[in-house]
mmCIF file of C-alpha atoms in Angstrom:
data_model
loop_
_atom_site.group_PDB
_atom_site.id
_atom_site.type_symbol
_atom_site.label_atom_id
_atom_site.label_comp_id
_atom_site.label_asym_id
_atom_site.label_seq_id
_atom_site.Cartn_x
_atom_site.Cartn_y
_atom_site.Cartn_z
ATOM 1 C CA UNK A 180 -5.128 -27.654 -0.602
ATOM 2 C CA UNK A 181 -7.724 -24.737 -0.843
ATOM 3 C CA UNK A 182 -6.851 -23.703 -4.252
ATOM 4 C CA UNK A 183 -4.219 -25.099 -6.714
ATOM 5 C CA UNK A 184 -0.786 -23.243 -6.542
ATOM 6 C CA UNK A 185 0.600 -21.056 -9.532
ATOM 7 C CA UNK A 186 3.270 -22.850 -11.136
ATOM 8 C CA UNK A 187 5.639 -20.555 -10.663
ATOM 9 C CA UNK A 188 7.511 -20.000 -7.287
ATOM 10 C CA UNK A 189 6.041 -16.378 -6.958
ATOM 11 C CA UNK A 190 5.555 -16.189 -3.449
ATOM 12 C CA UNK A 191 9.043 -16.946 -2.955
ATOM 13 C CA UNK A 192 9.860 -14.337 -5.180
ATOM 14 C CA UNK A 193 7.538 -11.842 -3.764
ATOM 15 C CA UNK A 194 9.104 -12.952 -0.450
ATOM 16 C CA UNK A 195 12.558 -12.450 -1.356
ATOM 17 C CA UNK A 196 11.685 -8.612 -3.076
ATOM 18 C CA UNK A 197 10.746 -7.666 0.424
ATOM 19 C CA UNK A 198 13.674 -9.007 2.002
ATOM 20 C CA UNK A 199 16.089 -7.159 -0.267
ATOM 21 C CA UNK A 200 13.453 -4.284 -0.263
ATOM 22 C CA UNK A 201 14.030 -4.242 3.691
ATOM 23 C CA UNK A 202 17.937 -4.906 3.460
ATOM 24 C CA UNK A 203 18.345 -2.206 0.701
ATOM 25 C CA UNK A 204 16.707 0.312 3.498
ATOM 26 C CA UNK A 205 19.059 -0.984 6.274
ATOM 27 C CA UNK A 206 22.060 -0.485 4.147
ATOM 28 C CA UNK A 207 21.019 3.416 3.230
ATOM 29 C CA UNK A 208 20.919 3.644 7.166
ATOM 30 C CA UNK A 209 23.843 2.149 8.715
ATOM 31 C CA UNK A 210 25.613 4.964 9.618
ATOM 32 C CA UNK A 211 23.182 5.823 11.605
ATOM 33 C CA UNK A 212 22.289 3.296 15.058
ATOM 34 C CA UNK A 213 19.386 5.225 16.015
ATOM 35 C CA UNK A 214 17.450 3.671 12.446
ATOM 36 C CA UNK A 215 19.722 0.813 12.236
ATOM 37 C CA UNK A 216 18.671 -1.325 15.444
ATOM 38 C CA UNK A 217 14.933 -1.052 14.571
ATOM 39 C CA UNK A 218 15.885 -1.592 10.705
ATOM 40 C CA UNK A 219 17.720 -4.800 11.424
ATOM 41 C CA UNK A 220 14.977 -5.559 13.801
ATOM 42 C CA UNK A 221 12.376 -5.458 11.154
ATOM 43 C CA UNK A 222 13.894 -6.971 8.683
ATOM 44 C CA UNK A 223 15.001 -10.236 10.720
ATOM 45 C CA UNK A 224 11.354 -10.231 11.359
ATOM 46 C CA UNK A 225 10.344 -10.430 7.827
ATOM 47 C CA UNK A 226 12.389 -13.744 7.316
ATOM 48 C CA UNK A 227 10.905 -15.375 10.434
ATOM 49 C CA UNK A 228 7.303 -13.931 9.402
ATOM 50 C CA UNK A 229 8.120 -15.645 5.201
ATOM 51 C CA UNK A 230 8.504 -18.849 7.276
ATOM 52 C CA UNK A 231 5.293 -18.781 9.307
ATOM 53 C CA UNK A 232 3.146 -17.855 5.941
ATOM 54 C CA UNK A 233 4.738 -21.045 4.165
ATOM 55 C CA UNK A 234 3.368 -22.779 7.431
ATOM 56 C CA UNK A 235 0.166 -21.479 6.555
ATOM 57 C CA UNK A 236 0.565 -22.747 3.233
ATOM 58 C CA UNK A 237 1.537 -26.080 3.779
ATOM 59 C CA UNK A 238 -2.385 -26.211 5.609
ATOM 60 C CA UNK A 239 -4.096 -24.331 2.921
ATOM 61 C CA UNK A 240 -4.130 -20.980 4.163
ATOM 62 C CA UNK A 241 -2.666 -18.125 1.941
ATOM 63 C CA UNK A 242 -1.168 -15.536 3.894
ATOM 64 C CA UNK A 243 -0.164 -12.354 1.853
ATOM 65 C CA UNK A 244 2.908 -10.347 3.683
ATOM 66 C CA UNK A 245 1.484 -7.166 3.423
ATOM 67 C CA UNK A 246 -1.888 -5.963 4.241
ATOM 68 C CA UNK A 247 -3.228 -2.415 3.295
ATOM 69 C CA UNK A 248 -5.692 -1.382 5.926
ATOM 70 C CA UNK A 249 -8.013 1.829 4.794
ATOM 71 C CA UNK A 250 -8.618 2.882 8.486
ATOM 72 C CA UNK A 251 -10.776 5.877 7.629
ATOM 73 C CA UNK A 252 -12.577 7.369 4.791
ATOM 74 C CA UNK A 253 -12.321 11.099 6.278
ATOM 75 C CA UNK A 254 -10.028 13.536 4.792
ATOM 76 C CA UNK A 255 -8.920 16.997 4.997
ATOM 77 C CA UNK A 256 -8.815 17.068 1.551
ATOM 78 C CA UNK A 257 -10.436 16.126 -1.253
ATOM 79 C CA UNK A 258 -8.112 15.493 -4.281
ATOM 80 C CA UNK A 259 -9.241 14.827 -8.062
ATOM 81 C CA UNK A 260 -8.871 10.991 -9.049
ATOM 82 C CA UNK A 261 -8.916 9.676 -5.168
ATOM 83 C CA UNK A 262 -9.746 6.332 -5.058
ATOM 84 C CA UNK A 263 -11.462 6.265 -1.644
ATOM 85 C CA UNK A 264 -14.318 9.004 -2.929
ATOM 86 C CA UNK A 265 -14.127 7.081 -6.178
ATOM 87 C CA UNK A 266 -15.524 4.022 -4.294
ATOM 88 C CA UNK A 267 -19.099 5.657 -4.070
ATOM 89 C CA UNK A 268 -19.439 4.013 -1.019
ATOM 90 C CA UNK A 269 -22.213 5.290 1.671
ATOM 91 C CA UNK A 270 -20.501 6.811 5.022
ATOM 92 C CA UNK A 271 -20.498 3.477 7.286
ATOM 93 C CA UNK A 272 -19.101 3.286 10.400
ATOM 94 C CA UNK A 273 -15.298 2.787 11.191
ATOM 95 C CA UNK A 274 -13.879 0.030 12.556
ATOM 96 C CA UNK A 275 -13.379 0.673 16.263
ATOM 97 C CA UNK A 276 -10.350 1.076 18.249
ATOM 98 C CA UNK A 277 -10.894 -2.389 19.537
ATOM 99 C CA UNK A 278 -11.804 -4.644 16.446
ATOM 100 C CA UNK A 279 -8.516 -2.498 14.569
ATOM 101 C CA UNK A 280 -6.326 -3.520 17.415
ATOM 102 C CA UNK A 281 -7.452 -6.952 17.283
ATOM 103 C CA UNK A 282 -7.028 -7.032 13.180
ATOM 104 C CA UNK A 283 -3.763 -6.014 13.151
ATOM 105 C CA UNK A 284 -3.062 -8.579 16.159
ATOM 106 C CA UNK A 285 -4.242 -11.166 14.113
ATOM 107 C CA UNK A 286 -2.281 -10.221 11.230
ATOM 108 C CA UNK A 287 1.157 -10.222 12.937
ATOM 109 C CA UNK A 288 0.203 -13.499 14.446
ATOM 110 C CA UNK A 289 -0.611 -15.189 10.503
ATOM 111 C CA UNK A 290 2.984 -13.566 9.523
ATOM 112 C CA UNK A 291 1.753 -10.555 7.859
ATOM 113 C CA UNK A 292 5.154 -8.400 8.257
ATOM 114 C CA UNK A 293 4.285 -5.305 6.550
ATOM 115 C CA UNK A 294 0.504 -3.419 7.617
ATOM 116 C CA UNK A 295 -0.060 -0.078 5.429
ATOM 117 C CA UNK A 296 -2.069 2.759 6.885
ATOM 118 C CA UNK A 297 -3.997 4.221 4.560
ATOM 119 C CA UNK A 298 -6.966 6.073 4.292
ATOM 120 C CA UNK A 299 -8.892 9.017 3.760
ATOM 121 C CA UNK A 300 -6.440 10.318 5.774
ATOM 122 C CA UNK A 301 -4.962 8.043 8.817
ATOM 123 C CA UNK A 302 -3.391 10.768 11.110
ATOM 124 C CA UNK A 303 -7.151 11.363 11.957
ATOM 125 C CA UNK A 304 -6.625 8.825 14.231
ATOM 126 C CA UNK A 305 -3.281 8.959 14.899
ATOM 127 C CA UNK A 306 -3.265 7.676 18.648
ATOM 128 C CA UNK A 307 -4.346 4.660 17.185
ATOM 129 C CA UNK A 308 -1.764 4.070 14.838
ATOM 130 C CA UNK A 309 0.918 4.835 17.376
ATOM 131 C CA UNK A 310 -0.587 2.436 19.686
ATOM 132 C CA UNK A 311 -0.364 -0.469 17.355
ATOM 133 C CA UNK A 312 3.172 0.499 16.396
ATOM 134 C CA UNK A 313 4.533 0.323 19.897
ATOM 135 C CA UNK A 314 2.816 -3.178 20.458
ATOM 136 C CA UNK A 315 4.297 -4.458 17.408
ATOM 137 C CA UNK A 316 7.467 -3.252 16.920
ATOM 138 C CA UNK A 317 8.673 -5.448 14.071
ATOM 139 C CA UNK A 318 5.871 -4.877 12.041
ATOM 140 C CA UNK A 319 6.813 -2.417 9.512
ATOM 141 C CA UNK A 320 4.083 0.394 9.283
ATOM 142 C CA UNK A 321 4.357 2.364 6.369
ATOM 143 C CA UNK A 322 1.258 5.306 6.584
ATOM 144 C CA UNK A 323 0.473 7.209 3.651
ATOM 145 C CA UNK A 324 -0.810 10.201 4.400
ATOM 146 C CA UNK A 325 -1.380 13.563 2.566
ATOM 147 C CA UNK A 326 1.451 15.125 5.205
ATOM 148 C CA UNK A 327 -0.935 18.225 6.417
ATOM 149 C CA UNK A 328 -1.278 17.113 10.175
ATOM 150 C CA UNK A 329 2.229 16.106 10.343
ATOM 151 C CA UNK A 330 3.239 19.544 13.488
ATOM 152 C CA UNK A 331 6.519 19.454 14.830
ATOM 153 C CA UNK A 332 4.449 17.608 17.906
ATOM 154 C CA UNK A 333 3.568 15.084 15.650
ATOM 155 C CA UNK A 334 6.631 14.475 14.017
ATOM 156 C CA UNK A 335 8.422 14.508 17.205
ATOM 157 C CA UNK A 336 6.259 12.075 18.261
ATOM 158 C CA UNK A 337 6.451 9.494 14.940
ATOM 159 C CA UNK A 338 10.603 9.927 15.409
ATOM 160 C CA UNK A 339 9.705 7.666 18.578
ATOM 161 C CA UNK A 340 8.197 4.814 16.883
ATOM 162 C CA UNK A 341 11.240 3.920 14.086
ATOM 163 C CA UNK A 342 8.427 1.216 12.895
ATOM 164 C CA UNK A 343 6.517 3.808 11.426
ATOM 165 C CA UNK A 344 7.498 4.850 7.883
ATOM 166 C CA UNK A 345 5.480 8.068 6.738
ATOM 167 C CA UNK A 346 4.761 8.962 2.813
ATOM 168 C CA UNK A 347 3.945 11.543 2.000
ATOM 169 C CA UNK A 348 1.574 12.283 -0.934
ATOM 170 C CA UNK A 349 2.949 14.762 -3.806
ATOM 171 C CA UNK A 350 1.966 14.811 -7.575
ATOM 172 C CA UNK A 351 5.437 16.008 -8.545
ATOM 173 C CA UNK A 352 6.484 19.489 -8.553
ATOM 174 C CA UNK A 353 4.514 22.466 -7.514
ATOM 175 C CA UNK A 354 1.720 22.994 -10.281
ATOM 176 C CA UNK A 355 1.065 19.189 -10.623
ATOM 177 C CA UNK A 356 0.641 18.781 -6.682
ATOM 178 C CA UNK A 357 -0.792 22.160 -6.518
ATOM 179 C CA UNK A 358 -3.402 21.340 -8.622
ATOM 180 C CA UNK A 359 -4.619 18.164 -7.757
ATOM 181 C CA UNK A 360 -4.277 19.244 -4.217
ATOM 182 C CA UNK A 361 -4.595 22.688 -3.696
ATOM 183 C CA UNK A 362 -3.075 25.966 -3.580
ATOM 184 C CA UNK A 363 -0.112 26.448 -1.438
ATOM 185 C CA UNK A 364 -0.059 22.448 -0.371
ATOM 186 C CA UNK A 365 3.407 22.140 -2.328
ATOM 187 C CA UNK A 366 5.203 24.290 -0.041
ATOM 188 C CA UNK A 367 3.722 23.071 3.498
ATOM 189 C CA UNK A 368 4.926 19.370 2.245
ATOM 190 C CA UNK A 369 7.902 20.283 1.853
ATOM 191 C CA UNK A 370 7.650 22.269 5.647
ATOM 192 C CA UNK A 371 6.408 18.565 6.647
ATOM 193 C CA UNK A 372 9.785 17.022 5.032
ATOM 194 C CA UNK A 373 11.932 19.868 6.857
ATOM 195 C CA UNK A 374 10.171 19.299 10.276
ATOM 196 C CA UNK A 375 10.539 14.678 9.808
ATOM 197 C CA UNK A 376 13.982 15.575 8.627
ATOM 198 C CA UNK A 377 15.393 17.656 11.337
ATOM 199 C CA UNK A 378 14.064 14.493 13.608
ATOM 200 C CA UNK A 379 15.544 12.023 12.085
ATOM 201 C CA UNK A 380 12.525 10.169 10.505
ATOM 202 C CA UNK A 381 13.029 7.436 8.215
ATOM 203 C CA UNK A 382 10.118 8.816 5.660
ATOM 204 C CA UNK A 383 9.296 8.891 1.691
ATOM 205 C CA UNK A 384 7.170 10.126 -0.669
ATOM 206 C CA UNK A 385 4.330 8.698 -2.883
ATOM 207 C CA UNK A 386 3.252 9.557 -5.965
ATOM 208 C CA UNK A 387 0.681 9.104 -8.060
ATOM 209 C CA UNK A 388 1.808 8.650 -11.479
ATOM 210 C CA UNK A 389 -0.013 9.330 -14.721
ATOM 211 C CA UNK A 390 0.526 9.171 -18.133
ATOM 212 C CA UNK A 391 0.579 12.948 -18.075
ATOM 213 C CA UNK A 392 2.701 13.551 -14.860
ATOM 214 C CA UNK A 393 5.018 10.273 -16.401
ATOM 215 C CA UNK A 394 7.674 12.397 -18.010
ATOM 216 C CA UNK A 395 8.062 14.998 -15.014
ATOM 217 C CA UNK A 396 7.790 12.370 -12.144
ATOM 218 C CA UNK A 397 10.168 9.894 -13.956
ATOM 219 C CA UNK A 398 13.080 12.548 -14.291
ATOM 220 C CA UNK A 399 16.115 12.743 -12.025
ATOM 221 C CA UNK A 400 15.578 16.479 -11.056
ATOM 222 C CA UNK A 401 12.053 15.620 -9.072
ATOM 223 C CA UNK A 402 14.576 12.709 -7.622
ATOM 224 C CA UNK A 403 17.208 14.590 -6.574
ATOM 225 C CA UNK A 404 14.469 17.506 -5.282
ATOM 226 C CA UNK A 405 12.542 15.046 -3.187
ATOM 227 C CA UNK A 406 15.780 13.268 -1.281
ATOM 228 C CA UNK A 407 17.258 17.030 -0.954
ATOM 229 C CA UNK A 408 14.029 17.220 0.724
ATOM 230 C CA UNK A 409 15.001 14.090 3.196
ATOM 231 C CA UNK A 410 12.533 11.516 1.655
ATOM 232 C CA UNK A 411 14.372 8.476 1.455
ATOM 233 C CA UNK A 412 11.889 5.794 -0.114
ATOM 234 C CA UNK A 413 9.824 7.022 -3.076
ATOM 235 C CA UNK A 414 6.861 5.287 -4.265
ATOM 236 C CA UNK A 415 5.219 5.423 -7.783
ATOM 237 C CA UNK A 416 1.731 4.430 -7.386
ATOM 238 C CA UNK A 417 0.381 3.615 -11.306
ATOM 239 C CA UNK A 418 -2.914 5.483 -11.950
ATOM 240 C CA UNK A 419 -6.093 3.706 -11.381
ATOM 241 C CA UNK A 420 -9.294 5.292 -13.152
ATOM 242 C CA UNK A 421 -11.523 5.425 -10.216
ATOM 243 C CA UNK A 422 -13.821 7.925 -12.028
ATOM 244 C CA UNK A 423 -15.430 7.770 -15.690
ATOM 245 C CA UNK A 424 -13.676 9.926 -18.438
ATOM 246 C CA UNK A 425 -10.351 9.468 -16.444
ATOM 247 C CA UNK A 426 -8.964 6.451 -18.564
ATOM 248 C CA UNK A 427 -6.712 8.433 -20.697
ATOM 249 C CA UNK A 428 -4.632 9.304 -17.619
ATOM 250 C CA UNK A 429 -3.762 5.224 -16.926
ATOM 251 C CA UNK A 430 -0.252 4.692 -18.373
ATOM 252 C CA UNK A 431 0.778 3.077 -21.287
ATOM 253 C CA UNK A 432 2.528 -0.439 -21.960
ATOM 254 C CA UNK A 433 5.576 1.678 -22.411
ATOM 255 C CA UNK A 434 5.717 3.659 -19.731
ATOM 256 C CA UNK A 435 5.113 1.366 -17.635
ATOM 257 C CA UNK A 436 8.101 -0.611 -18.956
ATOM 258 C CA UNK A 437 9.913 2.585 -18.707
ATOM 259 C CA UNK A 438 9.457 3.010 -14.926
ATOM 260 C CA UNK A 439 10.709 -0.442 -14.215
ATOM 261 C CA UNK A 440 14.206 0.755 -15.841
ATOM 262 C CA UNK A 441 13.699 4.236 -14.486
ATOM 263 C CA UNK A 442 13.138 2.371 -10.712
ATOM 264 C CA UNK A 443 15.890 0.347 -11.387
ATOM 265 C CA UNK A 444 18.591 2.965 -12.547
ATOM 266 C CA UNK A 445 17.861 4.930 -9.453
ATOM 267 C CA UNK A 446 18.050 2.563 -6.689
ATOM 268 C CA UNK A 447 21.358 1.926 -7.832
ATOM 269 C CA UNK A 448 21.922 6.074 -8.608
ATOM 270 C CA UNK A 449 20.551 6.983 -5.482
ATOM 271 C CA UNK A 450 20.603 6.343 -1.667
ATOM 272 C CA UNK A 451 17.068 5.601 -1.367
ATOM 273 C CA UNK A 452 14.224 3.305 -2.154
ATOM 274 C CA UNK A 453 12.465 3.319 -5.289
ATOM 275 C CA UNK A 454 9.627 1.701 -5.499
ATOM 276 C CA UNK A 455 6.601 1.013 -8.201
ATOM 277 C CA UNK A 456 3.141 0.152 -7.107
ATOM 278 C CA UNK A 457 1.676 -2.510 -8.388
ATOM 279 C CA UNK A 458 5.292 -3.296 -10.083
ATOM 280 C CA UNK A 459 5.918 -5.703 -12.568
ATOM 281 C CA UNK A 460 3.107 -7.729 -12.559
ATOM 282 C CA UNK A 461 4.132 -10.230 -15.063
ATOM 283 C CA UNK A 462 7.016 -11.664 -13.072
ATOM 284 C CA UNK A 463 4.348 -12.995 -10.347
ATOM 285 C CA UNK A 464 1.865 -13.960 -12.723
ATOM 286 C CA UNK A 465 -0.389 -11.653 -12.462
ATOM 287 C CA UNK A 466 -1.721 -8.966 -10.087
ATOM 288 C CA UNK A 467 -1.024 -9.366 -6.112
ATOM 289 C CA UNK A 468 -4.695 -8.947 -5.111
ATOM 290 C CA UNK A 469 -6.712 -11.071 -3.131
ATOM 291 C CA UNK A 470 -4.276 -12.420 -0.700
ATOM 292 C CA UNK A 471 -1.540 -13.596 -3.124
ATOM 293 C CA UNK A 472 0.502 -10.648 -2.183
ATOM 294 C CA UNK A 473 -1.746 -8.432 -0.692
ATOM 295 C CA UNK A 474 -5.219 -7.905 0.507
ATOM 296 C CA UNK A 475 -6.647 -4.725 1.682
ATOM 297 C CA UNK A 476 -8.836 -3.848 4.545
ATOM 298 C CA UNK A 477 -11.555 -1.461 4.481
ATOM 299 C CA UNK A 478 -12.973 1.007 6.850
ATOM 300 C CA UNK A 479 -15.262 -1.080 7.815
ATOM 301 C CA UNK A 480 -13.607 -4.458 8.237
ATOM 302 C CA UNK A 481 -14.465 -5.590 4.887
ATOM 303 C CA UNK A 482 -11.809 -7.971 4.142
ATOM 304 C CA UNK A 483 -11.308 -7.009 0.281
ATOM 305 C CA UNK A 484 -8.942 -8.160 -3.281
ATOM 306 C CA UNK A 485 -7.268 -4.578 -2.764
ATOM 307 C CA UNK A 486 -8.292 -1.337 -2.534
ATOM 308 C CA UNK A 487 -9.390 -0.301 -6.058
ATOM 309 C CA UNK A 488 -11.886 -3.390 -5.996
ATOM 310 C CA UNK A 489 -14.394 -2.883 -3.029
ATOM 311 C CA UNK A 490 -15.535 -6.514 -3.093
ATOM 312 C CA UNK A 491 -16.025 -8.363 0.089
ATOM 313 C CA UNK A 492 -17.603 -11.580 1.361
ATOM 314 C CA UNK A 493 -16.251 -11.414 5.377
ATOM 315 C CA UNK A 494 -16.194 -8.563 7.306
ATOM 316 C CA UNK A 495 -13.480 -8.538 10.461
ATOM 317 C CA UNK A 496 -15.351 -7.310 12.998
ATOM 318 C CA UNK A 497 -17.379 -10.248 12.341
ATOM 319 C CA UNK A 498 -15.119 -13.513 11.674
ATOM 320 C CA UNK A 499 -11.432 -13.612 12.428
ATOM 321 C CA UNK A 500 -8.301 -12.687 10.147
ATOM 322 C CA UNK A 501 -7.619 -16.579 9.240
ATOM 323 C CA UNK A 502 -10.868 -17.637 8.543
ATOM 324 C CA UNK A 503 -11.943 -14.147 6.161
ATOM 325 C CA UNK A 504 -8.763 -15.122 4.163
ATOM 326 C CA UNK A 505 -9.952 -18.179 3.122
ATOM 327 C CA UNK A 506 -13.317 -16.609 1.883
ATOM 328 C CA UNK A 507 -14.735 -17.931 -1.470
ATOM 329 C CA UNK A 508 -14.660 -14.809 -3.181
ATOM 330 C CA UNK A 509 -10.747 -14.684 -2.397
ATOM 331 C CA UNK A 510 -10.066 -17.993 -3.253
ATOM 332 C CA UNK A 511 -11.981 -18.044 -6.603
ATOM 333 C CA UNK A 512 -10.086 -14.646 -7.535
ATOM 334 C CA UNK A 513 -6.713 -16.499 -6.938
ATOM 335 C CA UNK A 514 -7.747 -19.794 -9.228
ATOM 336 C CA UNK A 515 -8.221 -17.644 -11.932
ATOM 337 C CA UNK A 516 -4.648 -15.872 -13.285
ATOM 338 C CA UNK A 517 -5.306 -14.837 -16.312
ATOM 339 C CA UNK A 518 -8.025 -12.317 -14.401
ATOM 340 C CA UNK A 519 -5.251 -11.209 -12.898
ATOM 341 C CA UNK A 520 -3.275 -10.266 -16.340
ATOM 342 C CA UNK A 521 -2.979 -6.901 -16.602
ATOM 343 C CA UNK A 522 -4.919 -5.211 -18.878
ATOM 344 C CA UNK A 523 -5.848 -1.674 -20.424
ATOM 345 C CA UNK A 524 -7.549 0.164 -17.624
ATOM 346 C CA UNK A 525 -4.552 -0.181 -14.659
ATOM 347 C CA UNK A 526 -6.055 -2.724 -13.192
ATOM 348 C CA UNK A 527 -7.289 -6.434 -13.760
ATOM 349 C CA UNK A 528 -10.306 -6.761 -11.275
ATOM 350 C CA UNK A 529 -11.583 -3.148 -12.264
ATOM 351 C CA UNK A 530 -11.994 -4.359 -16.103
ATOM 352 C CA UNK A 531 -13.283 -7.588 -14.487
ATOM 353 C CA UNK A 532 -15.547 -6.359 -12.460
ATOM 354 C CA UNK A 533 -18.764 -7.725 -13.861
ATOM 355 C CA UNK A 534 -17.194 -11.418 -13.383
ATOM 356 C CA UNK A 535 -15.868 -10.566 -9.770
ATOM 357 C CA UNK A 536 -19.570 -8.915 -8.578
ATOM 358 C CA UNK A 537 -20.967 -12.634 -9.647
ATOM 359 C CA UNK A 538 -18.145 -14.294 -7.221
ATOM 360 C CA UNK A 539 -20.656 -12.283 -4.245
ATOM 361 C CA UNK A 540 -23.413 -14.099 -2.199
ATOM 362 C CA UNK A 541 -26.764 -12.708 -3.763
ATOM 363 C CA UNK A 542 -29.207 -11.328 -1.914
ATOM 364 C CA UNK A 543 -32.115 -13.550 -0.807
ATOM 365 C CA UNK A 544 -35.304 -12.458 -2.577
ATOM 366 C CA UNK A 545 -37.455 -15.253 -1.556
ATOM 367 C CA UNK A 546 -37.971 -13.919 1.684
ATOM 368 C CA UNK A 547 -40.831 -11.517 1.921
ATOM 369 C CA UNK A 548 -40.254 -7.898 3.923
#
């Protein structure tokens, strides 16, 4: 095998959280064919996807199901805290059309069932993303995007591709997303909810929740305001401190135990999806990153643990899906759990970071310029 298994069964697990995940989502829909069909579709998919992964396995290569592809670092915004200007990374150029057809490809032939969009902001190149969703239509595409290109000629045009989930950014009500946004963004979000609800759209809402945000986000009134809205998954995306001097913003051991009961009371309150990002970690032993659950794409093609660690040993526009997955850096981050334990800080690789930079090929400085 390339790497020694956890001892626990948690891809399985993680495997099984989708399905249900998926089913929960067909359920809330049945009443209505028109989401139904591609629902069922999708998540029939995911089963026979879980069994070409453990294929994988079996030979030594680790599969995650879901793959978070950053296909842009442009935005028409430029938000406190976001973790794609908190990279510090130089402007490089963007995958093209061709390689990010051929990535995604790749990915639905290894059995990866779910491929987030994500960027900057992905509806920069929306044709793109609509092309790959109506060549792979049971590949669930979720696209998280900040809402503000979503016309009623865009959104008439997602309600045609029932693969595509959009989320929408808030920060909860109208001063927090206000002010991490802008003035006046609250109120042409919730235009963009009116316009994908009038179509039809299976969509939901992410936010990004803080230990200041926490009580306000957590509370069944910004529920009930966000599926009066039509959102119909919600995603709580735990704080990462991308930028110095942000740390006090990451959320306690409580809260985060909090939102776990908070996620659970609602899904069974509520006919919608709620759903914490990265969940409860300890159940899987340890953070997803790096291909156990997830891996993350950049920009670029760099094949990377996920997207608050910009680490990368293979790039895809260079060497193909299957063979980037079973890079060293990857594999070494997977041997080692307890770098995966959660820790103070949101996130495991961030306060590891040091360790993980070593796992990189050095630069050659025996060769002269």
């Amino acid at each position: 095998m390339e790497e020694r298994m956890d001892a626990s069964n948690f891809r399985e697990l993680f495997d099984a959280t989708i399905s249900e995940t998926l089913a929960q989502a067909v359920r809330i829909v049945s009443s209505d064919p028109a989401l139904l069909i591609p629902g069922t579709v999708i998540l029939h998919h995911q089963k026979k996807a879980a069994a070409v992964r453990k294929n994988h396995e079996r030979e030594g290569l680790m599969v995650p199901p879901i793959m978070i592809t950053s296909i842009t670092s442009r935005c028409n915004l430029a938000c406190a805290g976001c973790y794609m200007h908190g990279r510090h990374e130089k402007p490089v150029p963007e995958m093209s059309r061709e390689v990010l057809e051929s990535v995604v490809g790749q990915a639905a032939d290894l059995g990866v069932s779910v491929i987030v969009i994500a960027g900057g902001e992905p509806l920069v190149r929306r044709d793109e993303i609509l092309s790959l969703a109506h060549h792979h239509p049971a590949v669930l595409f979720p696209v998280f995007t900040n809402g503000l290109l979503i016309d009623d000629a865009v959104a008439a045009t997602i309600a045609q591709h029932r693969n595509i989930v959009p989320v929408i950014s808030f920060e909860g009500f109208r001063v927090e997303t206000d002010t991490r946004r802008g003035e006046g963004v609250y109120d042409r979000l919730l235009a963009v909810c009116s316009r994908l609800k009038q179509r039809n759209v299976f969509f939901g809402v992410s936010i990004t929740t803080s230990r200041e945000n926490f009580p306000r986000v957590t509370g069944e009134d910004f529920a009930r305001e966000m599926l009066a809205a039509g959102a119909r998954v919600l995603t709580f995306v735990e704080y990462v401190p991308m930028e110095p001097g942000t740390e006090h913003l990451v959320l306690t051991h409580e809260q985060k135990k909090v939102l776990q009961i908070v996620l659970s009371d609602f899904n069974r309150k509520f006919p919608a999806l709620f759903i914490g990002f990265p969940g409860d970690e300890d159940q899987y032993g340890g953070c997803l990153a790096a291909g156990r659950g997830f891996v993350h794409v950049s920009p670029s093609g760099n094949l990377e643990p996920c997207p608050a660690a910009p680490y990368s040993d293979a790039n895809l526009a260079q060497v193909p899906l299957n063979e980037a997955l079973r890079s060293r850096l990857l594999a070494r981050i997977r041997q080692e759990p307890e770098i995966l334990t959660e820790t103070e800080g949101g996130c495991a690789l961030r306060a590891n970071r040091a360790w993980v930079e070593g796992l990189l090929p050095q630069p050659d400085t025996t060769k002269s310029a």
